[in-house]
Amino acid sequence: MTTILLTGFEPFADDPTNPSGDAVRLIAERWSGPEALVVEVLPVIFAKASARLGALIAQHSPTVIVAVGLAGGRTAVTPERVAINLADARIPDNDGGRPLDRPIIDGGPAAYFATLPVKAMTAAIAEAGVPAALSHSAGTFVCNHVMFTALHETADIDGIRAGFVHVPYATQDAPEGAFSLPLNEIVRGLEAALRAAIDSPVDATLPGGTLH
Ligand code: PCA
């Protein structure tokens, strides 16, 4: 049976919750297949998060990996196109770790493109009626770290596609004045993205670039 791996993150910084972790738990409860879905909430700790993801890949041999994280301040659900080989933490992770200007993989490539159909996923989120945009930077914190290591570990394995989606704050826990979406909209957007990731082995040819 085809297995899909979907991850979110625990809360970090000053936020009481993390909609990425809450959303993937809800998706697991509602999942009706036909693929098997493995869901896990990762720690916001550089080394632990990537090690756990590596262990899940080895244990379950998923064909599609979608990791999800919170990008507070974003105004849409955003599939990420690129992960860069750089850890540069503006804030400490949940274990106090704060790498600065460090490669994630010494001697590794500068970047990987997502191997998921990011434009088809963005279109599917929009079709579900949820604000959607393609992103060209996953930042330099734990989310980029997890995306980069997932792509590095799966680079030589045929038949595995991997990528990352950042989500805005959920309305119930958004800081005052911040853009947010109701958690159930985030869930619907992610479900649409996940379905597109599974069903579109080749990406759609659509506009999605940015001018700046
Ligand atoms: N967002 C952070 C790490 C965990 C999360 O949900 C990030 O964008 O790196």
PDB file of N, CA, C and O in Angstrom, residues 77-126:
ATOM      1  N   VAL A  77      -1.697  29.965   2.596  1.00  0.00           N
ATOM      2  CA  VAL A  77      -1.065  28.654   2.738  1.00  0.00           C
ATOM      3  C   VAL A  77      -0.069  28.536   1.584  1.00  0.00           C
ATOM      4  O   VAL A  77      -0.434  28.717   0.418  1.00  0.00           O
ATOM      5  N   THR A  78       1.206  28.288   1.923  1.00  0.00           N
ATOM      6  CA  THR A  78       2.271  28.473   0.931  1.00  0.00           C
ATOM      7  C   THR A  78       3.154  27.235   0.771  1.00  0.00           C
ATOM      8  O   THR A  78       4.050  27.002   1.596  1.00  0.00           O
ATOM      9  N   PRO A  79       2.953  26.457  -0.297  1.00  0.00           N
ATOM     10  CA  PRO A  79       3.944  25.423  -0.634  1.00  0.00           C
ATOM     11  C   PRO A  79       5.306  26.082  -0.866  1.00  0.00           C
ATOM     12  O   PRO A  79       5.387  27.175  -1.426  1.00  0.00           O
ATOM     13  N   GLU A  80       6.356  25.438  -0.404  1.00  0.00           N
ATOM     14  CA  GLU A  80       7.714  25.968  -0.548  1.00  0.00           C
ATOM     15  C   GLU A  80       8.393  25.320  -1.755  1.00  0.00           C
ATOM     16  O   GLU A  80       8.359  24.108  -1.908  1.00  0.00           O
ATOM     17  N   ARG A  81       9.048  26.152  -2.541  1.00  0.00           N
ATOM     18  CA  ARG A  81       9.704  25.617  -3.734  1.00  0.00           C
ATOM     19  C   ARG A  81      11.164  25.239  -3.469  1.00  0.00           C
ATOM     20  O   ARG A  81      11.708  24.367  -4.142  1.00  0.00           O
ATOM     21  N   VAL A  82      11.814  25.914  -2.515  1.00  0.00           N
ATOM     22  CA  VAL A  82      13.270  25.790  -2.354  1.00  0.00           C
ATOM     23  C   VAL A  82      13.631  25.598  -0.885  1.00  0.00           C
ATOM     24  O   VAL A  82      13.072  26.277  -0.020  1.00  0.00           O
ATOM     25  N   ALA A  83      14.594  24.724  -0.623  1.00  0.00           N
ATOM     26  CA  ALA A  83      15.223  24.650   0.708  1.00  0.00           C
ATOM     27  C   ALA A  83      16.701  24.947   0.529  1.00  0.00           C
ATOM     28  O   ALA A  83      17.325  24.434  -0.411  1.00  0.00           O
ATOM     29  N   ILE A  84      17.273  25.786   1.390  1.00  0.00           N
ATOM     30  CA  ILE A  84      18.691  26.140   1.242  1.00  0.00           C
ATOM     31  C   ILE A  84      19.534  25.504   2.344  1.00  0.00           C
ATOM     32  O   ILE A  84      19.028  25.217   3.436  1.00  0.00           O
ATOM     33  N   ASN A  85      20.819  25.316   2.014  1.00  0.00           N
ATOM     34  CA  ASN A  85      21.734  24.618   2.916  1.00  0.00           C
ATOM     35  C   ASN A  85      22.309  25.598   3.948  1.00  0.00           C
ATOM     36  O   ASN A  85      23.513  25.840   3.979  1.00  0.00           O
ATOM     37  N   LEU A  86      21.435  26.144   4.751  1.00  0.00           N
ATOM     38  CA  LEU A  86      21.848  27.178   5.695  1.00  0.00           C
ATOM     39  C   LEU A  86      20.958  27.152   6.938  1.00  0.00           C
ATOM     40  O   LEU A  86      19.733  27.179   6.825  1.00  0.00           O
ATOM     41  N   ALA A  87      21.600  27.108   8.097  1.00  0.00           N
ATOM     42  CA  ALA A  87      20.900  27.279   9.369  1.00  0.00           C
ATOM     43  C   ALA A  87      21.370  28.598   9.967  1.00  0.00           C
ATOM     44  O   ALA A  87      22.566  28.786  10.215  1.00  0.00           O
ATOM     45  N   ASP A  88      20.440  29.510  10.162  1.00  0.00           N
ATOM     46  CA  ASP A  88      20.775  30.840  10.687  1.00  0.00           C
ATOM     47  C   ASP A  88      19.577  31.275  11.524  1.00  0.00           C
ATOM     48  O   ASP A  88      18.611  31.845  11.016  1.00  0.00           O
ATOM     49  N   ALA A  89      19.634  30.961  12.822  1.00  0.00           N
ATOM     50  CA  ALA A  89      18.446  31.069  13.681  1.00  0.00           C
ATOM     51  C   ALA A  89      18.349  32.452  14.310  1.00  0.00           C
ATOM     52  O   ALA A  89      19.226  32.846  15.073  1.00  0.00           O
ATOM     53  N   ARG A  90      17.290  33.148  14.010  1.00  0.00           N
ATOM     54  CA  ARG A  90      17.051  34.468  14.612  1.00  0.00           C
ATOM     55  C   ARG A  90      16.641  34.325  16.076  1.00  0.00           C
ATOM     56  O   ARG A  90      16.874  35.185  16.890  1.00  0.00           O
ATOM     57  N   ILE A  91      15.997  33.196  16.397  1.00  0.00           N
ATOM     58  CA  ILE A  91      15.594  32.900  17.778  1.00  0.00           C
ATOM     59  C   ILE A  91      16.096  31.489  18.113  1.00  0.00           C
ATOM     60  O   ILE A  91      16.343  30.694  17.196  1.00  0.00           O
ATOM     61  N   PRO A  92      16.258  31.180  19.406  1.00  0.00           N
ATOM     62  CA  PRO A  92      16.668  29.819  19.762  1.00  0.00           C
ATOM     63  C   PRO A  92      15.567  28.808  19.427  1.00  0.00           C
ATOM     64  O   PRO A  92      14.381  29.155  19.468  1.00  0.00           O
ATOM     65  N   ASP A  93      15.961  27.581  19.134  1.00  0.00           N
ATOM     66  CA  ASP A  93      14.952  26.527  18.970  1.00  0.00           C
ATOM     67  C   ASP A  93      14.462  26.099  20.356  1.00  0.00           C
ATOM     68  O   ASP A  93      14.867  26.683  21.379  1.00  0.00           O
ATOM     69  N   ASN A  94      13.605  25.089  20.430  1.00  0.00           N
ATOM     70  CA  ASN A  94      12.998  24.726  21.730  1.00  0.00           C
ATOM     71  C   ASN A  94      13.971  24.049  22.688  1.00  0.00           C
ATOM     72  O   ASN A  94      13.605  23.724  23.819  1.00  0.00           O
ATOM     73  N   ASP A  95      15.207  23.855  22.255  1.00  0.00           N
ATOM     74  CA  ASP A  95      16.238  23.297  23.117  1.00  0.00           C
ATOM     75  C   ASP A  95      17.349  24.322  23.361  1.00  0.00           C
ATOM     76  O   ASP A  95      18.436  23.976  23.812  1.00  0.00           O
ATOM     77  N   GLY A  96      17.082  25.577  23.003  1.00  0.00           N
ATOM     78  CA  GLY A  96      18.081  26.630  23.198  1.00  0.00           C
ATOM     79  C   GLY A  96      19.134  26.682  22.104  1.00  0.00           C
ATOM     80  O   GLY A  96      20.034  27.508  22.146  1.00  0.00           O
ATOM     81  N   GLY A  97      19.029  25.794  21.116  1.00  0.00           N
ATOM     82  CA  GLY A  97      20.019  25.763  20.024  1.00  0.00           C
ATOM     83  C   GLY A  97      19.836  26.967  19.100  1.00  0.00           C
ATOM     84  O   GLY A  97      18.708  27.342  18.778  1.00  0.00           O
ATOM     85  N   ARG A  98      20.959  27.577  18.734  1.00  0.00           N
ATOM     86  CA  ARG A  98      20.856  28.751  17.867  1.00  0.00           C
ATOM     87  C   ARG A  98      22.019  28.796  16.877  1.00  0.00           C
ATOM     88  O   ARG A  98      22.930  29.614  17.021  1.00  0.00           O
ATOM     89  N   PRO A  99      22.001  27.909  15.891  1.00  0.00           N
ATOM     90  CA  PRO A  99      23.089  27.936  14.906  1.00  0.00           C
ATOM     91  C   PRO A  99      23.055  29.229  14.105  1.00  0.00           C
ATOM     92  O   PRO A  99      21.989  29.752  13.804  1.00  0.00           O
ATOM     93  N   LEU A 100      24.229  29.751  13.818  1.00  0.00           N
ATOM     94  CA  LEU A 100      24.332  30.965  13.005  1.00  0.00           C
ATOM     95  C   LEU A 100      25.202  30.663  11.791  1.00  0.00           C
ATOM     96  O   LEU A 100      26.297  30.096  11.925  1.00  0.00           O
ATOM     97  N   ASP A 101      24.740  31.030  10.624  1.00  0.00           N
ATOM     98  CA  ASP A 101      25.556  30.959   9.395  1.00  0.00           C
ATOM     99  C   ASP A 101      26.179  29.592   9.180  1.00  0.00           C
ATOM    100  O   ASP A 101      27.319  29.497   8.742  1.00  0.00           O
ATOM    101  N   ARG A 102      25.457  28.535   9.485  1.00  0.00           N
ATOM    102  CA  ARG A 102      26.029  27.196   9.363  1.00  0.00           C
ATOM    103  C   ARG A 102      25.386  26.409   8.240  1.00  0.00           C
ATOM    104  O   ARG A 102      24.158  26.459   8.077  1.00  0.00           O
ATOM    105  N   PRO A 103      26.187  25.662   7.472  1.00  0.00           N
ATOM    106  CA  PRO A 103      25.539  24.767   6.510  1.00  0.00           C
ATOM    107  C   PRO A 103      24.790  23.660   7.254  1.00  0.00           C
ATOM    108  O   PRO A 103      25.216  23.249   8.338  1.00  0.00           O
ATOM    109  N   ILE A 104      23.705  23.190   6.671  1.00  0.00           N
ATOM    110  CA  ILE A 104      22.987  22.061   7.268  1.00  0.00           C
ATOM    111  C   ILE A 104      23.772  20.780   6.995  1.00  0.00           C
ATOM    112  O   ILE A 104      23.960  19.948   7.868  1.00  0.00           O
ATOM    113  N   ILE A 105      24.205  20.626   5.758  1.00  0.00           N
ATOM    114  CA  ILE A 105      25.038  19.479   5.359  1.00  0.00           C
ATOM    115  C   ILE A 105      26.358  20.035   4.833  1.00  0.00           C
ATOM    116  O   ILE A 105      26.376  20.664   3.764  1.00  0.00           O
ATOM    117  N   ASP A 106      27.435  19.801   5.570  1.00  0.00           N
ATOM    118  CA  ASP A 106      28.757  20.267   5.123  1.00  0.00           C
ATOM    119  C   ASP A 106      29.066  19.714   3.739  1.00  0.00           C
ATOM    120  O   ASP A 106      28.971  18.505   3.526  1.00  0.00           O
ATOM    121  N   GLY A 107      29.420  20.571   2.818  1.00  0.00           N
ATOM    122  CA  GLY A 107      29.768  20.109   1.476  1.00  0.00           C
ATOM    123  C   GLY A 107      28.559  19.739   0.629  1.00  0.00           C
ATOM    124  O   GLY A 107      28.711  19.276  -0.508  1.00  0.00           O
ATOM    125  N   GLY A 108      27.365  19.926   1.160  1.00  0.00           N
ATOM    126  CA  GLY A 108      26.154  19.591   0.396  1.00  0.00           C
ATOM    127  C   GLY A 108      25.847  20.669  -0.630  1.00  0.00           C
ATOM    128  O   GLY A 108      26.494  21.727  -0.650  1.00  0.00           O
ATOM    129  N   PRO A 109      24.863  20.426  -1.485  1.00  0.00           N
ATOM    130  CA  PRO A 109      24.477  21.446  -2.463  1.00  0.00           C
ATOM    131  C   PRO A 109      23.920  22.694  -1.769  1.00  0.00           C
ATOM    132  O   PRO A 109      23.458  22.616  -0.628  1.00  0.00           O
ATOM    133  N   ALA A 110      23.986  23.835  -2.453  1.00  0.00           N
ATOM    134  CA  ALA A 110      23.487  25.079  -1.868  1.00  0.00           C
ATOM    135  C   ALA A 110      21.990  25.007  -1.615  1.00  0.00           C
ATOM    136  O   ALA A 110      21.481  25.621  -0.676  1.00  0.00           O
ATOM    137  N   ALA A 111      21.282  24.272  -2.458  1.00  0.00           N
ATOM    138  CA  ALA A 111      19.812  24.246  -2.324  1.00  0.00           C
ATOM    139  C   ALA A 111      19.248  23.005  -2.993  1.00  0.00           C
ATOM    140  O   ALA A 111      19.909  22.374  -3.834  1.00  0.00           O
ATOM    141  N   TYR A 112      18.050  22.670  -2.617  1.00  0.00           N
ATOM    142  CA  TYR A 112      17.249  21.674  -3.334  1.00  0.00           C
ATOM    143  C   TYR A 112      15.910  22.301  -3.685  1.00  0.00           C
ATOM    144  O   TYR A 112      15.348  23.063  -2.877  1.00  0.00           O
ATOM    145  N   PHE A 113      15.391  21.960  -4.852  1.00  0.00           N
ATOM    146  CA  PHE A 113      13.997  22.265  -5.151  1.00  0.00           C
ATOM    147  C   PHE A 113      13.118  21.164  -4.565  1.00  0.00           C
ATOM    148  O   PHE A 113      13.509  19.987  -4.548  1.00  0.00           O
ATOM    149  N   ALA A 114      11.932  21.537  -4.107  1.00  0.00           N
ATOM    150  CA  ALA A 114      10.945  20.534  -3.694  1.00  0.00           C
ATOM    151  C   ALA A 114      10.713  19.568  -4.844  1.00  0.00           C
ATOM    152  O   ALA A 114      10.720  19.968  -6.011  1.00  0.00           O
ATOM    153  N   THR A 115      10.528  18.309  -4.525  1.00  0.00           N
ATOM    154  CA  THR A 115      10.207  17.330  -5.564  1.00  0.00           C
ATOM    155  C   THR A 115       8.694  17.077  -5.617  1.00  0.00           C
ATOM    156  O   THR A 115       8.238  16.183  -6.301  1.00  0.00           O
ATOM    157  N   LEU A 116       7.942  17.880  -4.895  1.00  0.00           N
ATOM    158  CA  LEU A 116       6.472  17.835  -4.982  1.00  0.00           C
ATOM    159  C   LEU A 116       6.006  18.800  -6.077  1.00  0.00           C
ATOM    160  O   LEU A 116       6.717  19.754  -6.413  1.00  0.00           O
ATOM    161  N   PRO A 117       4.801  18.595  -6.604  1.00  0.00           N
ATOM    162  CA  PRO A 117       4.266  19.484  -7.640  1.00  0.00           C
ATOM    163  C   PRO A 117       3.724  20.774  -7.018  1.00  0.00           C
ATOM    164  O   PRO A 117       2.517  20.925  -6.811  1.00  0.00           O
ATOM    165  N   VAL A 118       4.618  21.710  -6.733  1.00  0.00           N
ATOM    166  CA  VAL A 118       4.250  22.861  -5.887  1.00  0.00           C
ATOM    167  C   VAL A 118       3.218  23.785  -6.544  1.00  0.00           C
ATOM    168  O   VAL A 118       2.401  24.398  -5.850  1.00  0.00           O
ATOM    169  N   LYS A 119       3.269  23.872  -7.873  1.00  0.00           N
ATOM    170  CA  LYS A 119       2.281  24.747  -8.520  1.00  0.00           C
ATOM    171  C   LYS A 119       0.902  24.085  -8.545  1.00  0.00           C
ATOM    172  O   LYS A 119      -0.121  24.747  -8.328  1.00  0.00           O
ATOM    173  N   ALA A 120       0.876  22.784  -8.780  1.00  0.00           N
ATOM    174  CA  ALA A 120      -0.409  22.069  -8.721  1.00  0.00           C
ATOM    175  C   ALA A 120      -0.983  22.135  -7.309  1.00  0.00           C
ATOM    176  O   ALA A 120      -2.200  22.286  -7.115  1.00  0.00           O
ATOM    177  N   MET A 121      -0.113  22.050  -6.324  1.00  0.00           N
ATOM    178  CA  MET A 121      -0.579  22.125  -4.926  1.00  0.00           C
ATOM    179  C   MET A 121      -1.136  23.515  -4.625  1.00  0.00           C
ATOM    180  O   MET A 121      -2.191  23.655  -4.003  1.00  0.00           O
ATOM    181  N   THR A 122      -0.440  24.545  -5.081  1.00  0.00           N
ATOM    182  CA  THR A 122      -0.909  25.915  -4.838  1.00  0.00           C
ATOM    183  C   THR A 122      -2.272  26.130  -5.497  1.00  0.00           C
ATOM    184  O   THR A 122      -3.190  26.710  -4.900  1.00  0.00           O
ATOM    185  N   ALA A 123      -2.400  25.630  -6.730  1.00  0.00           N
ATOM    186  CA  ALA A 123      -3.684  25.760  -7.440  1.00  0.00           C
ATOM    187  C   ALA A 123      -4.789  25.006  -6.708  1.00  0.00           C
ATOM    188  O   ALA A 123      -5.933  25.491  -6.608  1.00  0.00           O
ATOM    189  N   ALA A 124      -4.463  23.843  -6.175  1.00  0.00           N
ATOM    190  CA  ALA A 124      -5.483  23.034  -5.488  1.00  0.00           C
ATOM    191  C   ALA A 124      -5.951  23.723  -4.198  1.00  0.00           C
ATOM    192  O   ALA A 124      -7.134  23.677  -3.852  1.00  0.00           O
ATOM    193  N   ILE A 125      -5.014  24.355  -3.500  1.00  0.00           N
ATOM    194  CA  ILE A 125      -5.391  25.085  -2.267  1.00  0.00           C
ATOM    195  C   ILE A 125      -6.351  26.223  -2.634  1.00  0.00           C
ATOM    196  O   ILE A 125      -7.391  26.414  -1.997  1.00  0.00           O
ATOM    197  N   ALA A 126      -6.011  26.951  -3.694  1.00  0.00           N
ATOM    198  CA  ALA A 126      -6.864  28.069  -4.130  1.00  0.00           C
ATOM    199  C   ALA A 126      -8.238  27.564  -4.558  1.00  0.00           C
ATOM    200  O   ALA A 126      -9.262  28.185  -4.245  1.00  0.00           O
TER     201      ALA A 126
END
